[in-house]
CSV table of C-alpha atoms and ligand atoms in Angstrom, one decimal:
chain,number,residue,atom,x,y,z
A,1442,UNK,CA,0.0,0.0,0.0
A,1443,UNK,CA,1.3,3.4,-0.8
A,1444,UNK,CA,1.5,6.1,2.5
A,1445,UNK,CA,2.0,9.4,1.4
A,1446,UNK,CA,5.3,10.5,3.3
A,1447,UNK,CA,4.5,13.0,6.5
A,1448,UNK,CA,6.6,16.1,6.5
A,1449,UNK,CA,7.8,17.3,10.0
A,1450,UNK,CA,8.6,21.0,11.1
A,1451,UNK,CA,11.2,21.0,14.1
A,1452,UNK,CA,11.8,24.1,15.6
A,1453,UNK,CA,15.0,24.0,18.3
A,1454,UNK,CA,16.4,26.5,19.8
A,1455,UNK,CA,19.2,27.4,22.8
A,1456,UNK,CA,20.9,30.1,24.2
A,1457,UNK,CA,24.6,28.8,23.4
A,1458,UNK,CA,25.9,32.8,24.1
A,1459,UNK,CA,25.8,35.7,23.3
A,1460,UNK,CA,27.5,39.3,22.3
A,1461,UNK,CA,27.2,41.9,24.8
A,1462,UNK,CA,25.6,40.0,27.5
A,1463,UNK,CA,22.6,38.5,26.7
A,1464,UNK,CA,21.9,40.6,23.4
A,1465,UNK,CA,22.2,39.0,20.4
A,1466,UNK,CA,23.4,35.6,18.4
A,1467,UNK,CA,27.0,36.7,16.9
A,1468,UNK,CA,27.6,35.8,13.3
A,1469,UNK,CA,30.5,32.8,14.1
A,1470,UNK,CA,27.9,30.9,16.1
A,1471,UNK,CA,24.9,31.8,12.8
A,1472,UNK,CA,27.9,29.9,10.8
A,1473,UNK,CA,28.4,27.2,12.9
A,1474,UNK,CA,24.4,26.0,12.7
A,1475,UNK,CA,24.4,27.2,8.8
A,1476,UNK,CA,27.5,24.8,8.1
A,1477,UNK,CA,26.5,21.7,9.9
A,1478,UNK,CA,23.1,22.0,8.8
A,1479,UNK,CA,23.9,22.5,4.8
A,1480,UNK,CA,26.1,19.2,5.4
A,1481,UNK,CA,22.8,17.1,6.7
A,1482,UNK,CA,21.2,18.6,3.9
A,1483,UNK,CA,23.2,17.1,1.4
A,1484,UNK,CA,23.4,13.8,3.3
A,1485,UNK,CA,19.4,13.9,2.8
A,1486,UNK,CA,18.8,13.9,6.9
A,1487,UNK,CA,16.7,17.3,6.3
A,1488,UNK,CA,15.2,18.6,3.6
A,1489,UNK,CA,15.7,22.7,4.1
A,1490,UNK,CA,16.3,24.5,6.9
A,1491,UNK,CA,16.6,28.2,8.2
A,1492,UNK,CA,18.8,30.0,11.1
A,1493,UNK,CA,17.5,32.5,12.8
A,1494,UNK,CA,17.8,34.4,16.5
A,1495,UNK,CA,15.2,35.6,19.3
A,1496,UNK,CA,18.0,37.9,20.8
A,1497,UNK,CA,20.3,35.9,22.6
A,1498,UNK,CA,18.9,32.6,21.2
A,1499,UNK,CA,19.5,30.3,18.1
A,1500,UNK,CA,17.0,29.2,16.6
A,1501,UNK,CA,17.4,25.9,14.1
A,1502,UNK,CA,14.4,25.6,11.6
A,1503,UNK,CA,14.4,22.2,10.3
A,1504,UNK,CA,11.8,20.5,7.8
A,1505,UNK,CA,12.6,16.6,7.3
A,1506,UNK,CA,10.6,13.5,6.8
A,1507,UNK,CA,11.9,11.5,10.3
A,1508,UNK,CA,9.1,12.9,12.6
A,1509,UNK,CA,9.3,14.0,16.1
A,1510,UNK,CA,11.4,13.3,18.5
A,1511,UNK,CA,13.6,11.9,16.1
A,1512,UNK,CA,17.2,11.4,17.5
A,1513,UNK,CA,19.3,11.8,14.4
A,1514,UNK,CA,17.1,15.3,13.8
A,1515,UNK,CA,17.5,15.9,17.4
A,1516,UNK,CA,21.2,14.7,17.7
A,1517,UNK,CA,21.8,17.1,15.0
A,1518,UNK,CA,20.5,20.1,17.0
A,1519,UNK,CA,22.6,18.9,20.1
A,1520,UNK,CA,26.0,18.7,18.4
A,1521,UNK,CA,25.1,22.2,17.0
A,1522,UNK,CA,24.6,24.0,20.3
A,1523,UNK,CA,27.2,22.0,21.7
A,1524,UNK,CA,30.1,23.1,18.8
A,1525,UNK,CA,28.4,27.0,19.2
A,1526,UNK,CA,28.5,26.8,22.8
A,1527,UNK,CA,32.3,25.2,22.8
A,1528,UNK,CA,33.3,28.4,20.0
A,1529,UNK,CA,31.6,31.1,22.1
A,1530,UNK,CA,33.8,29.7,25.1
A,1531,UNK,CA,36.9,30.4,23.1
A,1532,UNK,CA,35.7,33.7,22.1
A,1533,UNK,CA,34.9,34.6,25.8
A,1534,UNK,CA,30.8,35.3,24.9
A,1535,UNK,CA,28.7,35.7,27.4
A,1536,UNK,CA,27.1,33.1,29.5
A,1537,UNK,CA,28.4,30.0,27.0
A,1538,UNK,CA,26.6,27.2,27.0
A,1539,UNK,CA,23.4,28.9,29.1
A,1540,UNK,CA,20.9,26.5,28.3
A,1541,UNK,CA,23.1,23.1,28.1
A,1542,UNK,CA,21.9,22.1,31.4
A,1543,UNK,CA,22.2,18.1,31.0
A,1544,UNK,CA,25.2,16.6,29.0
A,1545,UNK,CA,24.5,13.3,28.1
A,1546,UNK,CA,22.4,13.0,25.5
A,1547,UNK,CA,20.2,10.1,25.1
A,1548,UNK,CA,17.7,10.4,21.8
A,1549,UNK,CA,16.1,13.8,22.1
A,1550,UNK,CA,16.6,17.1,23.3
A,1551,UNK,CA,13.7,17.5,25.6
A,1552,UNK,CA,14.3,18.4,29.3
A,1553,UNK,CA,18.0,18.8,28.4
A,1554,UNK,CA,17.5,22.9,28.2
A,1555,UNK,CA,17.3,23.3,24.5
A,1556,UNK,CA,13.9,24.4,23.7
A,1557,UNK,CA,11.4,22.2,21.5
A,1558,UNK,CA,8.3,23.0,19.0
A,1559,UNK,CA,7.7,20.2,16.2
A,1560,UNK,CA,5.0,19.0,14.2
A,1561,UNK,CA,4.4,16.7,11.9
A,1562,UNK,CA,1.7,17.1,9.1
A,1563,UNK,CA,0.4,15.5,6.0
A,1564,UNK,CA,1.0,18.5,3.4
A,1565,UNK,CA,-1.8,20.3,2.4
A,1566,UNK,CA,-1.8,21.1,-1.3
A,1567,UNK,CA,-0.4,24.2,-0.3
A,1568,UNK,CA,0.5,24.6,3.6
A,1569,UNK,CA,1.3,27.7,5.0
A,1570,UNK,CA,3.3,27.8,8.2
A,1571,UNK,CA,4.0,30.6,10.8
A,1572,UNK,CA,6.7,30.2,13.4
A,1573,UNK,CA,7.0,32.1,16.6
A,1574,UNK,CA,10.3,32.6,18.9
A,1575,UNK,CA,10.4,34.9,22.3
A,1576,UNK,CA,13.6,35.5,24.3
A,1577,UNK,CA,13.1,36.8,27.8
A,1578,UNK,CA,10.4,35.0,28.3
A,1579,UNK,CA,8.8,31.8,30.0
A,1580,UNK,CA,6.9,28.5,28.8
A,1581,UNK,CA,2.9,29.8,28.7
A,1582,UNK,CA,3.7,33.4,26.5
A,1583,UNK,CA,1.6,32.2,23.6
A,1584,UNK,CA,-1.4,31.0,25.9
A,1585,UNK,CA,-2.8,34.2,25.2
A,1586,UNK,CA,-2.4,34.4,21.8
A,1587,UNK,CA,-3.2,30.3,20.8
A,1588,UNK,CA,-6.5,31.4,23.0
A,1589,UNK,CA,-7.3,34.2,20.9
A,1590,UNK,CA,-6.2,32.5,17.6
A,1591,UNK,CA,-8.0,29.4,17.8
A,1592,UNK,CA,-11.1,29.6,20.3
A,1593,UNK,CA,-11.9,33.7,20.3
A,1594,UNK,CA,-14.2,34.8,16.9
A,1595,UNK,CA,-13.9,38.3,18.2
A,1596,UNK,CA,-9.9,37.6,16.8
A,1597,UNK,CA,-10.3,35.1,14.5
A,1598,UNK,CA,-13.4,35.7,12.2
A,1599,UNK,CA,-12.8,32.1,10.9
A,1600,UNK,CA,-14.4,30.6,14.4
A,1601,UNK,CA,-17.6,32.4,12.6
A,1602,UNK,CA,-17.8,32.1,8.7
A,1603,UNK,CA,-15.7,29.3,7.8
A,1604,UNK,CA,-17.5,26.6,8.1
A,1605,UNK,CA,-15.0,23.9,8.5
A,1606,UNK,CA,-13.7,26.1,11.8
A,1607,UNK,CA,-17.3,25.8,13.6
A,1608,UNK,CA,-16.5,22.4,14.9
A,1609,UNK,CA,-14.1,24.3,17.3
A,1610,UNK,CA,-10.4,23.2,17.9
A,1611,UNK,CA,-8.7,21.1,21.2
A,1612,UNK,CA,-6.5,22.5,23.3
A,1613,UNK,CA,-3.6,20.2,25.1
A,1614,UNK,CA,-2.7,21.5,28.3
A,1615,UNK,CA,0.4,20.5,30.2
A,1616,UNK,CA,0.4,21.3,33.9
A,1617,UNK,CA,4.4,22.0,34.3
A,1618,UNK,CA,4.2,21.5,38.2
A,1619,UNK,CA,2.7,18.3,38.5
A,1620,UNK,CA,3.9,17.1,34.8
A,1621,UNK,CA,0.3,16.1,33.3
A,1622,UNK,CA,-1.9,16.8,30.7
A,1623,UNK,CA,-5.3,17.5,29.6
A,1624,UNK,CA,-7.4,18.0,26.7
A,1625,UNK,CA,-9.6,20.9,26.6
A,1626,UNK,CA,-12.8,21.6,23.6
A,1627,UNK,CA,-13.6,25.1,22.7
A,1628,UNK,CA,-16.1,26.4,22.8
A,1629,UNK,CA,-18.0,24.0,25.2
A,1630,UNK,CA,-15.0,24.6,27.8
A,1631,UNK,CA,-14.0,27.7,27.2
A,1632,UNK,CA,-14.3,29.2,30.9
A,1633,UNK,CA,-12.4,25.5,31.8
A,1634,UNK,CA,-9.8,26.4,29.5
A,1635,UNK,CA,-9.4,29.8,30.4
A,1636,UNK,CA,-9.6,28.8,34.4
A,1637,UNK,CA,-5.9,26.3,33.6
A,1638,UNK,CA,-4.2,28.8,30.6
A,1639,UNK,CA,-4.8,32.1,32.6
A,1640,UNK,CA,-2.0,31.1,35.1
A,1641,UNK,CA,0.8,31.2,32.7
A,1642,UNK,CA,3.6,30.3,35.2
A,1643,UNK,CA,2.1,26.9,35.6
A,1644,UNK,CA,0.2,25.7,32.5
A,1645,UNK,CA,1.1,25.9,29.2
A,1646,UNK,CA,-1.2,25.3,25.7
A,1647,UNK,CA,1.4,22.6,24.0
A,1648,UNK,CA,-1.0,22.0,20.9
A,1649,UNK,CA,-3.9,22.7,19.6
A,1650,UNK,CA,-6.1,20.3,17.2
A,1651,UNK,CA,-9.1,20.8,14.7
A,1652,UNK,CA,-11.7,19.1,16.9
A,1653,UNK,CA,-13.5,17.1,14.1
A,1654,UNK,CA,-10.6,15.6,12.2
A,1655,UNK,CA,-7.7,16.4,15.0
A,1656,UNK,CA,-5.4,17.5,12.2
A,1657,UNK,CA,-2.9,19.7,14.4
A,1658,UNK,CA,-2.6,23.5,14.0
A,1659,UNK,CA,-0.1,24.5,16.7
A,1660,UNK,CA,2.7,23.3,18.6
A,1661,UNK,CA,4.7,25.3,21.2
A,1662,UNK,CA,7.6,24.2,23.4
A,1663,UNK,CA,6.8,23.5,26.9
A,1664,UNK,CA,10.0,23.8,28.2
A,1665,UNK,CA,11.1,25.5,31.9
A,1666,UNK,CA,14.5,25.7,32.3
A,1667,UNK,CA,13.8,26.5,36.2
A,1668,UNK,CA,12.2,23.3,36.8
A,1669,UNK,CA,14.7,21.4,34.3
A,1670,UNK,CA,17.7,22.8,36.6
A,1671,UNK,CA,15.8,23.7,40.2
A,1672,UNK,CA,17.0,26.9,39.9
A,1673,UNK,CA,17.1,30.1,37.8
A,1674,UNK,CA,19.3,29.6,34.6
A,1675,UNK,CA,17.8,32.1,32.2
A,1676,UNK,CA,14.7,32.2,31.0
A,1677,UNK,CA,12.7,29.7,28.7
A,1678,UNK,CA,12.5,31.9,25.7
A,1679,UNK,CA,9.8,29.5,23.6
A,1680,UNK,CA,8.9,29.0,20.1
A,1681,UNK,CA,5.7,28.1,18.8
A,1682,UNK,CA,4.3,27.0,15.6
A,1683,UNK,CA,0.9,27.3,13.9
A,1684,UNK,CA,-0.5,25.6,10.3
A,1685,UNK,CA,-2.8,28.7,8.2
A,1686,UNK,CA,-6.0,29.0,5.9
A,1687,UNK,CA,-8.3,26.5,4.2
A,1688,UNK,CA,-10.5,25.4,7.4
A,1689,UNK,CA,-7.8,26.7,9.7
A,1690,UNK,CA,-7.3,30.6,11.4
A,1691,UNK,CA,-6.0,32.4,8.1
A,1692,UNK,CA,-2.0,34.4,9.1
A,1693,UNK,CA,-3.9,37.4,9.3
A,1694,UNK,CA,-5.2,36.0,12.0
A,1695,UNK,CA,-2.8,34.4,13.9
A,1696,UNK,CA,-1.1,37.6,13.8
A,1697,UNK,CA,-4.2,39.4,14.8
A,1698,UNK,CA,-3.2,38.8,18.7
A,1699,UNK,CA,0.0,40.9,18.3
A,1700,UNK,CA,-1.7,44.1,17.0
A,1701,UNK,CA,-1.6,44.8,20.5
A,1702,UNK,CA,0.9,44.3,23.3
A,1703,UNK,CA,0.6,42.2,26.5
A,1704,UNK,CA,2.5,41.0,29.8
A,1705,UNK,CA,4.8,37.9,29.7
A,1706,UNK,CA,6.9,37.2,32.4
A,1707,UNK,CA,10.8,37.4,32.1
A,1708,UNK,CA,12.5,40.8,30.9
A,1709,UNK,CA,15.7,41.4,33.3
A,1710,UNK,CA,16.7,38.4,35.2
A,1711,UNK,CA,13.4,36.6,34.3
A,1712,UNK,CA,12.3,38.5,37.9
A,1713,UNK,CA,9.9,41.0,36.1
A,1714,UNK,CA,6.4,41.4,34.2
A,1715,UNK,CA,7.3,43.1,30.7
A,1716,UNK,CA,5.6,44.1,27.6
A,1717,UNK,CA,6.3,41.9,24.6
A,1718,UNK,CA,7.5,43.7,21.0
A,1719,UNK,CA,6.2,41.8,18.4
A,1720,UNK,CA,9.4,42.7,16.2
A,1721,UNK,CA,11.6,41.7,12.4
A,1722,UNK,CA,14.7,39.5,12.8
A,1723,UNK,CA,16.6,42.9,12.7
A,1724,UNK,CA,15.3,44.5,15.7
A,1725,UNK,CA,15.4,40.5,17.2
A,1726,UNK,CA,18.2,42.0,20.4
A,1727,UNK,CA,17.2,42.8,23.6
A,1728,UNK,CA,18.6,46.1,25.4
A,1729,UNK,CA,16.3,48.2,27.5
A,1730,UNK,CA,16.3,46.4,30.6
A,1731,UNK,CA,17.4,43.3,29.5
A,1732,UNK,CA,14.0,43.7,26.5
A,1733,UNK,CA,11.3,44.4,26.9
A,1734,UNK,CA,10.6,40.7,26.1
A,1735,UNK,CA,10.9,40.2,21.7
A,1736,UNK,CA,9.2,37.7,19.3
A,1737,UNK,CA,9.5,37.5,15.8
A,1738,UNK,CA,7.3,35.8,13.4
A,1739,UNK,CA,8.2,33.9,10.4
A,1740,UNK,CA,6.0,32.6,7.0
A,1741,UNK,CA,7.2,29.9,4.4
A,1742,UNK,CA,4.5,27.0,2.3
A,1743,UNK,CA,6.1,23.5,3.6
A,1744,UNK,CA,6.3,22.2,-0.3
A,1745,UNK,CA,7.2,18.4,-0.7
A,1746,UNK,CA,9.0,17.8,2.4
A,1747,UNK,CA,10.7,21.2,2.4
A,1748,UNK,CA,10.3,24.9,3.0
A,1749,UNK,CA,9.3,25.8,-0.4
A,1750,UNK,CA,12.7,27.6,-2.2
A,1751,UNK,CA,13.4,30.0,-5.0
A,1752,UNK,CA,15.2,29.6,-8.0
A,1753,UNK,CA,18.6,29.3,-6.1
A,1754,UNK,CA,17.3,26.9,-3.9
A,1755,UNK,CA,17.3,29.5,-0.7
A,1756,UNK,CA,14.1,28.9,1.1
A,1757,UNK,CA,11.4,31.5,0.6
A,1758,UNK,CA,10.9,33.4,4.2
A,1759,UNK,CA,8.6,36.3,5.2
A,1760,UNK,CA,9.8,38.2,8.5
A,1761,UNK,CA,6.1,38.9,9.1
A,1762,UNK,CA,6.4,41.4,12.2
A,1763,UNK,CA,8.9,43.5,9.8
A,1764,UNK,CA,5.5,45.7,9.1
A,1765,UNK,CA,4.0,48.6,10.0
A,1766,UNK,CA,1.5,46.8,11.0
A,1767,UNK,CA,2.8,46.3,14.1
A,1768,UNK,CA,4.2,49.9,14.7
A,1769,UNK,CA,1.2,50.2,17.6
A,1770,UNK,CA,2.3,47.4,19.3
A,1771,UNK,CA,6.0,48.3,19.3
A,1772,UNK,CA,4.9,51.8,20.7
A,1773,UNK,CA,2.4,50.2,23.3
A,1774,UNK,CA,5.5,48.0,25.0
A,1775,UNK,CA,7.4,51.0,24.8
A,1776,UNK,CA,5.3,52.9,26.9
A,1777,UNK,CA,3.5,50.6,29.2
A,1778,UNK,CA,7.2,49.1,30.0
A,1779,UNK,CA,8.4,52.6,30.6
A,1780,UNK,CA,5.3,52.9,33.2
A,1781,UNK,CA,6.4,49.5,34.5
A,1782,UNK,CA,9.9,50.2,35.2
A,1783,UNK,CA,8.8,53.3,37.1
A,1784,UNK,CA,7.8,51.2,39.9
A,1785,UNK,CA,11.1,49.5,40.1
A,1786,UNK,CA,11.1,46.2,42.4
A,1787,UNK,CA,7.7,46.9,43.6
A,1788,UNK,CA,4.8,44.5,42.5
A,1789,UNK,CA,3.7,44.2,40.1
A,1790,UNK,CA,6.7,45.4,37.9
A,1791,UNK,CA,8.2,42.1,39.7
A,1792,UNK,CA,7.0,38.8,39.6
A,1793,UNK,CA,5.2,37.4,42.9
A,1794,UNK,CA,6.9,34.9,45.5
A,1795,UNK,CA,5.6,32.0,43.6
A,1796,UNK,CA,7.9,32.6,40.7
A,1797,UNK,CA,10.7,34.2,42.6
A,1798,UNK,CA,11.1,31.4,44.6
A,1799,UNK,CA,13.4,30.1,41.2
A,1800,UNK,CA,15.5,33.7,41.3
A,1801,UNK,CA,18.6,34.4,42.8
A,1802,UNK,CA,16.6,36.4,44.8
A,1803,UNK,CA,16.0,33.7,47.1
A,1804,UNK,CA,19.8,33.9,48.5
A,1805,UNK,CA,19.2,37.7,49.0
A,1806,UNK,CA,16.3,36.1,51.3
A,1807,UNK,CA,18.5,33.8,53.1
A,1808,UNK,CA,20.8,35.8,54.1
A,1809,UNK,CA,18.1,38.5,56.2
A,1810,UNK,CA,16.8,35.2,57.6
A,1811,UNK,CA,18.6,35.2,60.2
A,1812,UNK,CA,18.1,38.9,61.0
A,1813,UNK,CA,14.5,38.4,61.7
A,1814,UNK,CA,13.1,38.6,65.4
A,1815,UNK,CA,9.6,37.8,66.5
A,1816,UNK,CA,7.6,41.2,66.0
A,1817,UNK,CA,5.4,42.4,68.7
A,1818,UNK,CA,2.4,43.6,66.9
A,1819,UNK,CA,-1.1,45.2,68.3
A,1820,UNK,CA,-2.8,41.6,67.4
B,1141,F6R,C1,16.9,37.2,31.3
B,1141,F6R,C2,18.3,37.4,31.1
B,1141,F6R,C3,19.0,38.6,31.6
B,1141,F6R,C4,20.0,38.2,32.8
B,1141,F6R,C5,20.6,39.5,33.4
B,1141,F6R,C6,21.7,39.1,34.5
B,1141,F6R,O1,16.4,36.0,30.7
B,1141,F6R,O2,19.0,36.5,30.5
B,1141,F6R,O3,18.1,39.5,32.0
B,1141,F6R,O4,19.2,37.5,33.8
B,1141,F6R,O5,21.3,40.2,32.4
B,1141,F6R,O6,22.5,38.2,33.9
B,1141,F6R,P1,23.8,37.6,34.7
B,1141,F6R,O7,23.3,37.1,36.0
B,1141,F6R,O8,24.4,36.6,33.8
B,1141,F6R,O9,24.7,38.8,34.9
B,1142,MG,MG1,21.6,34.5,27.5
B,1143,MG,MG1,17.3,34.3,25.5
């Protein structure tokens, strides 16, 4: 019997280090992921790929036929941080080798630091893809926009005149704490949905699903380096990626969410709320404050197992947030982080205790510890 080959999308990323603290992806560590993964793609193990950065992390866009998980795909990503993260060493970057937090490797990336997104499909006659990367930011930044992208019609007006989008769409929900899952339908659980994805330090949307033929439409990493290493290590910065049109939220609309800014948590020492800045790979750096918090957004059609190329063979990519478009939103997280940082280390411009508890702020607590006295109060 013939089976149509799936293709897979694997989006990995890892802060290996960076120029000018945590800033910005230096061009000899770009070359290092560029050269290794031209060489698998002449050996056949991947079909195209694509480097980018999120500020201070590289990101490796893979398309291959192996599917997820897949160790030599995965294997491949490893050996590439590991060479970048050995070569920023020698050139004294900073913080090299941030997110290597487990050495031996043993099939697959996951819960070794690196950060994880992938997806495998069965191509569309023509399949438009959008992928998402944040730095200074946690696990549970795109709850907000995977909500409004796939179960609000007051974003996505899809949910109310394509008919192949009224069935709704399934979100899977991973509680980070406990390390379980659930499945979630919208719209009949909405308000259950929203009760779980509203507390973004804890759950996270890892995919989303049409609900009447469960072909998958999104796919973000779930990642938290603070629980991978007990302690704060940097923050999670997390890609995402979501399929577009024919039955499915058009990339108008997955867009739609970052007209407007919102809170994530991260920005400087991964200790504060800040405003994301929805930005183009060439404003993709961090520098007020450590941000505010960036993500960029790129297009390409998956075409035959690949990211559909030109003439040259160079995969076609649209740096979508590189728009005007998206001038509001820049301006927004601009000024509401400006009004943020006014109030310094006082809540809520900080995070609260629950989230602190995995900052260095907790030796700063220690060490008064011992300073306190019982307090004679009036109770
Ligand atoms: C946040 C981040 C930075 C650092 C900050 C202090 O994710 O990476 O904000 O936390 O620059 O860095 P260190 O402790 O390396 O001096
Ligand atoms: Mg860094
Ligand atoms: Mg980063």
């Amino acid at each position: 019997m013939f089976l149509p080959k799936k293709t897979t999308i694997s989006l990995i990323k890892c802060d290996v280090g960076s120029l000018a603290g945590h800033h910005i992806v230096p061009q000899p560590l770009f070359r290092i992921a560029q050269t290794n993964l031209e060489k698998e793609k002449q050996t056949g193990l991947i079909n195209s790929y694509f480097v980018f950065n999120a500020g201070d992390d590289l990101e490796l866009l893979m398309v291959h036929e192996k599917g997820e998980r897949h160790n030599q795909i995965h294997g491949l990503a490893w050996n590439i941080f590991k060479e970048a993260a050995d070569k920023a060493l020698a050139l004294k970057l900073y913080g090299a080798g941030q997110d290597i937090l487990k050495t031996a490797f043993s099939g697959n990336v996951c819960g070794m630091g690196p950060g994880v997104a992938e997806m495998e499909i069965d191509e569309r006659g023509a399949d438009p893809i959008v992928v998402f990367a944040a730095d200074k930011t946690s696990a549970g930044s795109f709850n907000y926009p995977l909500f409004r992208i796939f179960a609000d019609p007051m974003n996505t007006a899809g949910l109310v005149i394509d008919p192949h989008m009224l069935c709704g769409f399934k979100f899977d929900v991973v509680d980070t704490v406990e390390n379980k899952t659930i499945t979630l339908k919208c719209p009949e659980e909405t308000y259950e949905l929203l009760a779980l994805i509203g507390t973004v330090g804890r759950y996270v949307v890892s995919r989303v699903c049409r609900a009447d033929d469960d072909l998958v439409c999104a796919s973000s990493s779930v990642s938290k380096l603070s629980l991978i290493a007990g302690k704060y290590v940097g923050k999670d910065d997390p890609v995402m990626i979501a399929r577009a049109q024919h039955g499915l939220p058009a990339v108008g609309e997955i867009l739609a969410p970052f007209m407007h800014t919102y809170f994530v948590m991260g920005w400087m020492r991964g200790s504060h709320w800040g405003p994301i800045m929805p930005v183009g790979l060439k404003d993709s750096k961090c520098t007020a404050f450590d941000g505010p918090p960036r993500i960029v957004a790129l297009g390409f059609q998956v075409s035959d197992g690949g990211i559909a190329s030109d003439d040259d063979g160079n995969p076609m990519i649209a740096d979508l947030f590189d728009d005007p478009a998206f001038e509001l939103a820049r301006r927004e997280a601009v000024k509401e982080g400006v009004t943020l940082r006014r109030m310094g280390e006082f809540e809520p411009a900080r995070l609260g205790p629950e989230e602190m508890e995995y900052t260095t702020i907790q030796q700063v607590l220690e060490k008064l510890g011992k300073r306190f006295t019982p307090a004679i109060t009036a109770q």
